[in-house]
């Protein structure tokens, strides 16, 4: 699966929420940099976990957060997630065949 390098700039008071959210998305923290009243969180996160990130970030920061991401590298999908993807794909094919 593709893994993205992500930088998220948020007000200081939102950093804890952002870090918790990134952990729930299988993110690996790379560091936090202070920039005045904001902080930039750097992380690597699977692209599949970032598909709906913009509205979630807006919700967590009341529209005050911004993020950027770029491709970093590929990693093997964890076995339990790979099986889930395979099962969902089979179910979709069976439903389409009906």
GROMACS .gro file of N, CA and C in nm:
model
  294
    1UNK      N    1   0.084  -0.117   0.000
    1UNK     CA    2   0.000   0.000   0.000
    1UNK      C    3   0.089   0.124   0.000
    2UNK      N    4   0.044   0.231  -0.063
    2UNK     CA    5   0.121   0.354  -0.062
    2UNK      C    6   0.117   0.420   0.076
    3UNK      N    7   0.232   0.470   0.119
    3UNK     CA    8   0.243   0.542   0.246
    3UNK      C    9   0.280   0.686   0.213
    4UNK      N   10   0.211   0.779   0.278
    4UNK     CA   11   0.229   0.920   0.251
    4UNK      C   12   0.306   0.989   0.364
    5UNK      N   13   0.389   1.087   0.327
    5UNK     CA   14   0.449   1.177   0.425
    5UNK      C   15   0.351   1.292   0.441
    6UNK      N   16   0.305   1.316   0.564
    6UNK     CA   17   0.201   1.415   0.590
    6UNK      C   18   0.255   1.521   0.686
    7UNK      N   19   0.223   1.647   0.658
    7UNK     CA   20   0.252   1.757   0.749
    7UNK      C   21   0.122   1.829   0.778
    8UNK      N   22   0.088   1.840   0.906
    8UNK     CA   23  -0.038   1.899   0.949
    8UNK      C   24  -0.007   2.016   1.041
    9UNK      N   25  -0.050   2.135   1.004
    9UNK     CA   26  -0.027   2.254   1.085
    9UNK      C   27  -0.158   2.293   1.152
   10UNK      N   28  -0.153   2.300   1.286
   10UNK     CA   29  -0.273   2.327   1.365
   10UNK      C   30  -0.239   2.420   1.481
   11UNK      N   31  -0.342   2.485   1.538
   11UNK     CA   32  -0.318   2.561   1.661
   11UNK      C   33  -0.267   2.468   1.771
   12UNK      N   34  -0.186   2.526   1.861
   12UNK     CA   35  -0.125   2.448   1.969
   12UNK      C   36  -0.223   2.360   2.044
   13UNK      N   37  -0.343   2.413   2.072
   13UNK     CA   38  -0.440   2.340   2.154
   13UNK      C   39  -0.496   2.216   2.085
   14UNK      N   40  -0.476   2.201   1.955
   14UNK     CA   41  -0.529   2.086   1.882
   14UNK      C   42  -0.429   1.973   1.861
   15UNK      N   43  -0.304   1.992   1.900
   15UNK     CA   44  -0.200   1.893   1.871
   15UNK      C   45  -0.232   1.756   1.930
   16UNK      N   46  -0.279   1.750   2.053
   16UNK     CA   47  -0.311   1.622   2.115
   16UNK      C   48  -0.418   1.546   2.039
   17UNK      N   49  -0.523   1.616   1.998
   17UNK     CA   50  -0.630   1.553   1.920
   17UNK      C   51  -0.578   1.501   1.787
   18UNK      N   52  -0.494   1.580   1.722
   18UNK     CA   53  -0.438   1.540   1.592
   18UNK      C   54  -0.351   1.416   1.607
   19UNK      N   55  -0.266   1.414   1.709
   19UNK     CA   56  -0.177   1.299   1.728
   19UNK      C   57  -0.258   1.173   1.759
   20UNK      N   58  -0.362   1.185   1.840
   20UNK     CA   59  -0.447   1.070   1.868
   20UNK      C   60  -0.517   1.020   1.743
   21UNK      N   61  -0.566   1.113   1.661
   21UNK     CA   62  -0.634   1.076   1.537
   21UNK      C   63  -0.537   1.006   1.441
   22UNK      N   64  -0.416   1.058   1.429
   22UNK     CA   65  -0.318   0.997   1.339
   22UNK      C   66  -0.281   0.856   1.386
   23UNK      N   67  -0.270   0.836   1.516
   23UNK     CA   68  -0.244   0.701   1.568
   23UNK      C   69  -0.357   0.606   1.531
   24UNK      N   70  -0.481   0.653   1.537
   24UNK     CA   71  -0.594   0.567   1.502
   24UNK      C   72  -0.597   0.535   1.353
   25UNK      N   73  -0.525   0.612   1.273
   25UNK     CA   74  -0.516   0.590   1.128
   25UNK      C   75  -0.389   0.514   1.089
   26UNK      N   76  -0.327   0.449   1.182
   26UNK     CA   77  -0.205   0.372   1.161
   26UNK      C   78  -0.086   0.461   1.125
   27UNK      N   79  -0.089   0.586   1.171
   27UNK     CA   80   0.019   0.679   1.143
   27UNK      C   81   0.138   0.659   1.235
   28UNK      N   82   0.256   0.692   1.184
   28UNK     CA   83   0.379   0.689   1.263
   28UNK      C   84   0.432   0.832   1.271
   29UNK      N   85   0.439   0.883   1.392
   29UNK     CA   86   0.484   1.020   1.413
   29UNK      C   87   0.633   1.034   1.376
   30UNK      N   88   0.665   1.144   1.309
   30UNK     CA   89   0.802   1.175   1.271
   30UNK      C   90   0.855   1.295   1.348
   31UNK      N   91   0.764   1.368   1.415
   31UNK     CA   92   0.807   1.483   1.493
   31UNK      C   93   0.704   1.593   1.493
   32UNK      N   94   0.725   1.690   1.582
   32UNK     CA   95   0.639   1.808   1.593
   32UNK      C   96   0.730   1.930   1.599
   33UNK      N   97   0.697   2.031   1.519
   33UNK     CA   98   0.776   2.155   1.518
   33UNK      C   99   0.686   2.272   1.557
   34UNK      N  100   0.730   2.352   1.654
   34UNK     CA  101   0.656   2.471   1.696
   34UNK      C  102   0.686   2.585   1.600
   35UNK      N  103   0.581   2.657   1.562
   35UNK     CA  104   0.594   2.773   1.473
   35UNK      C  105   0.502   2.883   1.525
   36UNK      N  106   0.546   2.954   1.628
   36UNK     CA  107   0.462   3.058   1.687
   36UNK      C  108   0.344   2.995   1.760
   37UNK      N  109   0.222   3.037   1.726
   37UNK     CA  110   0.102   2.985   1.792
   37UNK      C  111   0.054   2.854   1.731
   38UNK      N  112   0.124   2.806   1.627
   38UNK     CA  113   0.084   2.680   1.564
   38UNK      C  114   0.196   2.578   1.578
   39UNK      N  115   0.160   2.454   1.553
   39UNK     CA  116   0.258   2.347   1.552
   39UNK      C  117   0.234   2.261   1.429
   40UNK      N  118   0.343   2.210   1.373
   40UNK     CA  119   0.334   2.123   1.256
   40UNK      C  120   0.371   1.982   1.298
   41UNK      N  121   0.276   1.891   1.278
   41UNK     CA  122   0.295   1.750   1.309
   41UNK      C  123   0.336   1.681   1.180
   42UNK      N  124   0.445   1.605   1.185
   42UNK     CA  125   0.493   1.531   1.068
   42UNK      C  126   0.475   1.383   1.096
   43UNK      N  127   0.423   1.310   0.997
   43UNK     CA  128   0.395   1.168   1.017
   43UNK      C  129   0.397   1.096   0.884
   44UNK      N  130   0.404   0.963   0.892
   44UNK     CA  131   0.386   0.877   0.775
   44UNK      C  132   0.259   0.796   0.799
   45UNK      N  133   0.171   0.798   0.699
   45UNK     CA  134   0.039   0.737   0.715
   45UNK      C  135   0.000   0.669   0.584
   46UNK      N  136  -0.059   0.548   0.592
   46UNK     CA  137  -0.107   0.483   0.470
   46UNK      C  138  -0.210   0.572   0.398
   47UNK      N  139  -0.200   0.580   0.267
   47UNK     CA  140  -0.289   0.665   0.190
   47UNK      C  141  -0.436   0.630   0.212
   48UNK      N  142  -0.467   0.502   0.227
   48UNK     CA  143  -0.605   0.461   0.247
   48UNK      C  144  -0.666   0.525   0.371
   49UNK      N  145  -0.584   0.558   0.468
   49UNK     CA  146  -0.633   0.620   0.592
   49UNK      C  147  -0.652   0.771   0.577
   50UNK      N  148  -0.606   0.829   0.467
   50UNK     CA  149  -0.612   0.974   0.449
   50UNK      C  150  -0.719   1.018   0.351
   51UNK      N  151  -0.796   0.926   0.296
   51UNK     CA  152  -0.890   0.961   0.190
   51UNK      C  153  -0.995   1.062   0.233
   52UNK      N  154  -1.040   1.058   0.358
   52UNK     CA  155  -1.140   1.153   0.406
   52UNK      C  156  -1.083   1.243   0.516
   53UNK      N  157  -0.957   1.276   0.506
   53UNK     CA  158  -0.893   1.350   0.615
   53UNK      C  159  -0.933   1.497   0.621
   54UNK      N  160  -0.950   1.562   0.508
   54UNK     CA  161  -0.979   1.706   0.508
   54UNK      C  162  -1.101   1.742   0.592
   55UNK      N  163  -1.218   1.678   0.572
   55UNK     CA  164  -1.332   1.715   0.657
   55UNK      C  165  -1.310   1.679   0.805
   56UNK      N  166  -1.238   1.571   0.830
   56UNK     CA  167  -1.209   1.534   0.969
   56UNK      C  168  -1.120   1.637   1.036
   57UNK      N  169  -1.018   1.685   0.964
   57UNK     CA  170  -0.929   1.788   1.018
   57UNK      C  171  -1.007   1.917   1.044
   58UNK      N  172  -1.093   1.955   0.950
   58UNK     CA  173  -1.174   2.076   0.969
   58UNK      C  174  -1.261   2.063   1.094
   59UNK      N  175  -1.318   1.947   1.115
   59UNK     CA  176  -1.402   1.924   1.232
   59UNK      C  177  -1.321   1.933   1.361
   60UNK      N  178  -1.202   1.872   1.365
   60UNK     CA  179  -1.120   1.871   1.486
   60UNK      C  180  -1.065   2.009   1.521
   61UNK      N  181  -1.043   2.094   1.420
   61UNK     CA  182  -0.977   2.223   1.444
   61UNK      C  183  -1.068   2.342   1.417
   62UNK      N  184  -1.196   2.318   1.396
   62UNK     CA  185  -1.290   2.426   1.360
   62UNK      C  186  -1.241   2.504   1.239
   63UNK      N  187  -1.182   2.434   1.144
   63UNK     CA  188  -1.136   2.495   1.019
   63UNK      C  189  -1.000   2.562   1.027
   64UNK      N  190  -0.931   2.552   1.141
   64UNK     CA  191  -0.803   2.622   1.158
   64UNK      C  192  -0.682   2.539   1.117
   65UNK      N  193  -0.700   2.412   1.083
   65UNK     CA  194  -0.587   2.326   1.048
   65UNK      C  195  -0.571   2.311   0.898
   66UNK      N  196  -0.448   2.294   0.854
   66UNK     CA  197  -0.418   2.267   0.713
   66UNK      C  198  -0.320   2.150   0.706
   67UNK      N  199  -0.323   2.078   0.594
   67UNK     CA  200  -0.230   1.967   0.580
   67UNK      C  201  -0.184   1.954   0.437
   68UNK      N  202  -0.069   1.890   0.422
   68UNK     CA  203  -0.018   1.855   0.290
   68UNK      C  204   0.033   1.712   0.298
   69UNK      N  205   0.030   1.644   0.186
   69UNK     CA  206   0.085   1.509   0.185
   69UNK      C  207   0.148   1.482   0.051
   70UNK      N  208   0.249   1.394   0.055
   70UNK     CA  209   0.316   1.351  -0.067
   70UNK      C  210   0.355   1.205  -0.050
   71UNK      N  211   0.365   1.136  -0.162
   71UNK     CA  212   0.402   0.995  -0.159
   71UNK      C  213   0.539   0.978  -0.095
   72UNK      N  214   0.551   0.877  -0.007
   72UNK     CA  215   0.679   0.847   0.056
   72UNK      C  216   0.734   0.714   0.005
   73UNK      N  217   0.657   0.606   0.022
   73UNK     CA  218   0.705   0.473  -0.018
   73UNK      C  219   0.589   0.374  -0.011
   74UNK      N  220   0.616   0.251  -0.049
   74UNK     CA  221   0.518   0.143  -0.037
   74UNK      C  222   0.555   0.053   0.081
   75UNK      N  223   0.452  -0.001   0.146
   75UNK     CA  224   0.470  -0.101   0.252
   75UNK      C  225   0.369  -0.213   0.230
   76UNK      N  226   0.401  -0.328   0.283
   76UNK     CA  227   0.308  -0.440   0.277
   76UNK      C  228   0.189  -0.412   0.367
   77UNK      N  229   0.070  -0.446   0.319
   77UNK     CA  230  -0.052  -0.429   0.398
   77UNK      C  231  -0.049  -0.532   0.511
   78UNK      N  232  -0.082  -0.491   0.635
   78UNK     CA  233  -0.088  -0.588   0.745
   78UNK      C  234  -0.185  -0.702   0.711
   79UNK      N  235  -0.152  -0.823   0.754
   79UNK     CA  236  -0.228  -0.943   0.716
   79UNK      C  237  -0.377  -0.931   0.747
   80UNK      N  238  -0.411  -0.880   0.865
   80UNK     CA  239  -0.554  -0.872   0.901
   80UNK      C  240  -0.629  -0.775   0.810
   81UNK      N  241  -0.564  -0.669   0.765
   81UNK     CA  242  -0.630  -0.576   0.674
   81UNK      C  243  -0.634  -0.631   0.532
   82UNK      N  244  -0.531  -0.703   0.493
   82UNK     CA  245  -0.529  -0.763   0.359
   82UNK      C  246  -0.646  -0.860   0.344
   83UNK      N  247  -0.670  -0.941   0.445
   83UNK     CA  248  -0.781  -1.036   0.438
   83UNK      C  249  -0.915  -0.963   0.430
   84UNK      N  250  -0.929  -0.854   0.503
   84UNK     CA  251  -1.053  -0.775   0.499
   84UNK      C  252  -1.075  -0.718   0.359
   85UNK      N  253  -0.969  -0.668   0.296
   85UNK     CA  254  -0.979  -0.613   0.161
   85UNK      C  255  -1.019  -0.722   0.062
   86UNK      N  256  -0.959  -0.839   0.075
   86UNK     CA  257  -0.991  -0.951  -0.014
   86UNK      C  258  -1.137  -0.991   0.002
   87UNK      N  259  -1.183  -1.003   0.126
   87UNK     CA  260  -1.322  -1.042   0.152
   87UNK      C  261  -1.420  -0.939   0.096
   88UNK      N  262  -1.390  -0.810   0.114
   88UNK     CA  263  -1.478  -0.705   0.061
   88UNK      C  264  -1.481  -0.707  -0.091
   89UNK      N  265  -1.368  -0.733  -0.153
   89UNK     CA  266  -1.361  -0.740  -0.298
   89UNK      C  267  -1.444  -0.856  -0.352
   90UNK      N  268  -1.432  -0.972  -0.287
   90UNK     CA  269  -1.511  -1.088  -0.328
   90UNK      C  270  -1.660  -1.060  -0.314
   91UNK      N  271  -1.700  -0.998  -0.203
   91UNK     CA  272  -1.841  -0.967  -0.180
   91UNK      C  273  -1.893  -0.870  -0.286
   92UNK      N  274  -1.813  -0.773  -0.324
   92UNK     CA  275  -1.854  -0.676  -0.425
   92UNK      C  276  -1.869  -0.744  -0.561
   93UNK      N  277  -1.778  -0.834  -0.595
   93UNK     CA  278  -1.787  -0.906  -0.723
   93UNK      C  279  -1.911  -0.995  -0.726
   94UNK      N  280  -1.939  -1.062  -0.615
   94UNK     CA  281  -2.058  -1.148  -0.608
   94UNK      C  282  -2.185  -1.066  -0.620
   95UNK      N  283  -2.189  -0.950  -0.556
   95UNK     CA  284  -2.307  -0.864  -0.563
   95UNK      C  285  -2.326  -0.811  -0.705
   96UNK      N  286  -2.217  -0.780  -0.774
   96UNK     CA  287  -2.225  -0.729  -0.910
   96UNK      C  288  -2.270  -0.837  -1.008
   97UNK      N  289  -2.240  -0.962  -0.977
   97UNK     CA  290  -2.275  -1.073  -1.066
   97UNK      C  291  -2.423  -1.109  -1.057
   98UNK      N  292  -2.490  -1.064  -0.954
   98UNK     CA  293  -2.633  -1.099  -0.936
   98UNK      C  294  -2.723  -1.016  -1.022
   0.00000   0.00000   0.00000
